[in-house]
């Protein structure tokens, strides 16, 4: 809803000139329809790294979240409260699934697992086209996926001590892309 409002607000403000003719009012109406259509067909990926993992056993290749990680996972659910996800994806590791789970529960969605090597294939693109999707990955796989979607090597691996990076990538109907990077490290 917020995306729709942000797209429509400039059009509505442009329509506030009271001396407009019927033709210009119709043009504003057409622009509004186009903005609504673009919002419906825009694909948005929210991509985050898993929250802080338990590092007490260095031999454990599949650790769970530690106390801070569990708090961060709960915070992600609060951060995403106003985002209506259509799907949530996670790699098949405890730490990524546990990071995604609070958001999935709050939105009545199931966490779907994915192979980071094969995520952005034609099938995935078709399944997520025009949708809003959360993808939880790792310090290396998350920026690699962003780079793959963008078609350029813009982002490097996330530092090991950074668990609050979020990439928001929009793909518009004309296939143009824009990306925002945010860091959510206080809650």
Short mmCIF file of C-alpha atoms in Angstrom, two decimals:
data_model
loop_
_atom_site.label_atom_id
_atom_site.label_comp_id
_atom_site.label_asym_id
_atom_site.label_seq_id
_atom_site.Cartn_x
_atom_site.Cartn_y
_atom_site.Cartn_z
CA UNK A 1 0.00 0.00 0.00
CA UNK A 2 2.86 2.38 0.84
CA UNK A 3 4.49 1.69 -2.54
CA UNK A 4 1.23 2.52 -4.26
CA UNK A 5 0.84 5.74 -2.27
CA UNK A 6 4.41 6.83 -3.06
CA UNK A 7 3.83 6.26 -6.77
CA UNK A 8 0.44 7.95 -6.87
CA UNK A 9 1.13 10.90 -4.54
CA UNK A 10 3.13 12.97 -7.10
CA UNK A 11 0.44 12.36 -9.69
CA UNK A 12 -2.29 13.43 -7.30
CA UNK A 13 -0.33 16.52 -6.31
CA UNK A 14 0.12 17.37 -9.97
CA UNK A 15 -3.64 17.17 -10.28
CA UNK A 16 -4.23 19.83 -7.61
CA UNK A 17 -4.23 22.72 -10.09
CA UNK A 18 -7.90 23.73 -10.02
CA UNK A 19 -7.85 25.39 -13.44
CA UNK A 20 -7.20 22.14 -15.28
CA UNK A 21 -9.17 21.26 -18.33
CA UNK A 22 -11.01 18.00 -18.76
CA UNK A 23 -8.19 16.71 -20.98
CA UNK A 24 -5.55 17.28 -18.32
CA UNK A 25 -7.76 15.62 -15.70
CA UNK A 26 -8.06 12.62 -17.98
CA UNK A 27 -4.27 12.59 -18.45
CA UNK A 28 -3.79 12.56 -14.68
CA UNK A 29 -6.28 9.70 -14.44
CA UNK A 30 -4.33 7.75 -17.07
CA UNK A 31 -1.06 8.40 -15.24
CA UNK A 32 -2.66 7.18 -12.02
CA UNK A 33 -3.82 3.98 -13.74
CA UNK A 34 -0.32 3.43 -15.13
CA UNK A 35 1.25 3.99 -11.70
CA UNK A 36 -1.12 1.45 -10.17
CA UNK A 37 -0.30 -1.06 -12.91
CA UNK A 38 3.45 -0.50 -12.47
CA UNK A 39 3.14 -1.09 -8.73
CA UNK A 40 1.29 -4.34 -9.32
CA UNK A 41 3.87 -5.63 -11.77
CA UNK A 42 7.01 -4.41 -9.96
CA UNK A 43 9.11 -7.15 -8.39
CA UNK A 44 10.75 -6.32 -5.08
CA UNK A 45 13.38 -8.44 -3.35
CA UNK A 46 14.37 -7.73 0.24
CA UNK A 47 17.65 -9.55 0.85
CA UNK A 48 19.28 -9.93 4.24
CA UNK A 49 22.04 -11.96 5.81
CA UNK A 50 21.17 -14.31 8.66
CA UNK A 51 21.29 -12.93 12.19
CA UNK A 52 24.14 -13.58 14.64
CA UNK A 53 25.00 -17.26 14.92
CA UNK A 54 26.24 -19.30 17.86
CA UNK A 55 30.04 -19.47 17.53
CA UNK A 56 30.77 -21.54 20.66
CA UNK A 57 31.57 -24.67 18.63
CA UNK A 58 33.85 -23.77 15.72
CA UNK A 59 33.38 -27.27 14.23
CA UNK A 60 29.59 -26.87 13.98
CA UNK A 61 28.84 -26.12 10.31
CA UNK A 62 25.14 -25.58 10.97
CA UNK A 63 24.83 -23.50 14.15
CA UNK A 64 21.64 -21.97 15.44
CA UNK A 65 21.23 -18.31 16.27
CA UNK A 66 22.70 -17.02 19.51
CA UNK A 67 20.76 -14.79 21.92
CA UNK A 68 21.53 -11.61 19.95
CA UNK A 69 20.64 -13.36 16.72
CA UNK A 70 17.25 -14.40 18.06
CA UNK A 71 16.60 -10.80 19.11
CA UNK A 72 17.65 -9.57 15.67
CA UNK A 73 15.37 -12.11 13.96
CA UNK A 74 12.45 -10.82 16.04
CA UNK A 75 13.45 -7.27 15.14
CA UNK A 76 13.43 -8.09 11.42
CA UNK A 77 9.79 -9.13 11.83
CA UNK A 78 9.09 -5.68 13.31
CA UNK A 79 11.05 -3.93 10.55
CA UNK A 80 9.04 -5.83 7.93
CA UNK A 81 5.69 -5.31 9.67
CA UNK A 82 4.44 -2.94 6.94
CA UNK A 83 5.77 -5.02 4.04
CA UNK A 84 3.31 -7.54 2.60
CA UNK A 85 5.52 -10.39 1.48
CA UNK A 86 4.25 -12.88 -1.06
CA UNK A 87 7.04 -15.36 -0.29
CA UNK A 88 9.98 -15.87 2.05
CA UNK A 89 13.08 -17.84 1.03
CA UNK A 90 15.99 -19.10 3.11
CA UNK A 91 18.96 -21.36 2.57
CA UNK A 92 18.62 -24.72 4.30
CA UNK A 93 20.65 -23.80 7.38
CA UNK A 94 19.42 -23.37 10.95
CA UNK A 95 20.64 -19.77 11.20
CA UNK A 96 18.94 -18.57 8.01
CA UNK A 97 15.67 -20.38 8.67
CA UNK A 98 15.62 -19.06 12.25
CA UNK A 99 16.22 -15.54 10.94
CA UNK A 100 13.31 -15.82 8.50
CA UNK A 101 10.88 -17.60 10.81
CA UNK A 102 9.59 -14.67 12.94
CA UNK A 103 8.76 -12.67 9.81
CA UNK A 104 7.13 -15.71 8.20
CA UNK A 105 5.01 -16.34 11.31
CA UNK A 106 3.94 -12.70 11.52
CA UNK A 107 2.84 -12.82 7.87
CA UNK A 108 1.35 -16.34 7.92
CA UNK A 109 3.84 -17.57 5.34
CA UNK A 110 5.97 -20.69 5.06
CA UNK A 111 9.74 -20.34 4.73
CA UNK A 112 10.77 -21.94 1.44
CA UNK A 113 14.33 -23.22 1.20
CA UNK A 114 16.56 -22.54 -1.78
CA UNK A 115 19.96 -23.46 -3.14
CA UNK A 116 21.94 -20.20 -3.41
CA UNK A 117 23.77 -21.51 -6.48
CA UNK A 118 20.51 -21.91 -8.42
CA UNK A 119 18.18 -19.30 -6.96
CA UNK A 120 17.79 -16.68 -9.67
CA UNK A 121 16.89 -19.05 -12.49
CA UNK A 122 14.02 -18.66 -14.97
CA UNK A 123 11.62 -20.64 -12.77
CA UNK A 124 12.32 -18.41 -9.76
CA UNK A 125 11.97 -15.26 -11.86
CA UNK A 126 8.55 -16.42 -13.12
CA UNK A 127 7.38 -17.42 -9.63
CA UNK A 128 8.34 -14.07 -8.13
CA UNK A 129 7.53 -11.69 -10.98
CA UNK A 130 5.39 -8.82 -9.70
CA UNK A 131 5.75 -10.02 -6.11
CA UNK A 132 7.45 -8.85 -2.93
CA UNK A 133 9.90 -11.43 -1.63
CA UNK A 134 12.20 -11.77 1.39
CA UNK A 135 15.40 -13.76 0.80
CA UNK A 136 17.63 -14.70 3.75
CA UNK A 137 21.16 -15.76 2.90
CA UNK A 138 24.76 -15.47 4.01
CA UNK A 139 27.63 -12.97 4.01
CA UNK A 140 28.71 -14.17 0.58
CA UNK A 141 25.54 -15.48 -1.08
CA UNK A 142 23.40 -12.40 -0.40
CA UNK A 143 25.63 -9.86 -2.20
CA UNK A 144 26.36 -12.44 -4.92
CA UNK A 145 22.63 -12.75 -5.57
CA UNK A 146 22.21 -8.97 -5.66
CA UNK A 147 25.08 -8.73 -8.15
CA UNK A 148 23.60 -11.51 -10.29
CA UNK A 149 20.21 -9.78 -10.47
CA UNK A 150 21.83 -6.40 -11.21
CA UNK A 151 24.13 -7.92 -13.81
CA UNK A 152 27.20 -6.22 -12.32
CA UNK A 153 29.70 -6.74 -9.50
CA UNK A 154 28.54 -3.85 -7.34
CA UNK A 155 28.67 -5.46 -3.88
CA UNK A 156 31.40 -7.37 -2.05
CA UNK A 157 30.89 -9.97 0.67
CA UNK A 158 29.30 -8.64 3.85
CA UNK A 159 31.84 -8.32 6.71
CA UNK A 160 31.59 -11.17 9.20
CA UNK A 161 30.57 -8.83 12.03
CA UNK A 162 27.72 -7.21 10.01
CA UNK A 163 24.31 -8.84 10.37
CA UNK A 164 22.12 -5.79 9.75
CA UNK A 165 22.66 -5.20 6.03
CA UNK A 166 19.52 -5.17 3.90
CA UNK A 167 19.35 -4.82 0.13
CA UNK A 168 16.05 -3.73 -1.41
CA UNK A 169 16.05 -4.40 -5.13
CA UNK A 170 13.17 -3.34 -7.38
CA UNK A 171 12.69 -4.62 -10.91
CA UNK A 172 10.25 -2.45 -12.83
CA UNK A 173 8.02 -3.75 -15.64
CA UNK A 174 10.46 -2.32 -18.22
CA UNK A 175 13.20 -4.43 -16.51
CA UNK A 176 15.05 -1.40 -15.15
CA UNK A 177 16.41 -2.00 -11.66
CA UNK A 178 17.14 0.10 -8.62
CA UNK A 179 18.79 -0.89 -5.38
CA UNK A 180 18.89 0.54 -1.85
CA UNK A 181 21.18 -0.68 0.90
CA UNK A 182 20.20 -0.12 4.52
CA UNK A 183 21.83 -1.11 7.80
CA UNK A 184 19.49 -1.95 10.66
CA UNK A 185 21.70 -2.38 13.71
CA UNK A 186 19.72 -0.87 16.56
CA UNK A 187 16.52 -2.14 18.07
#
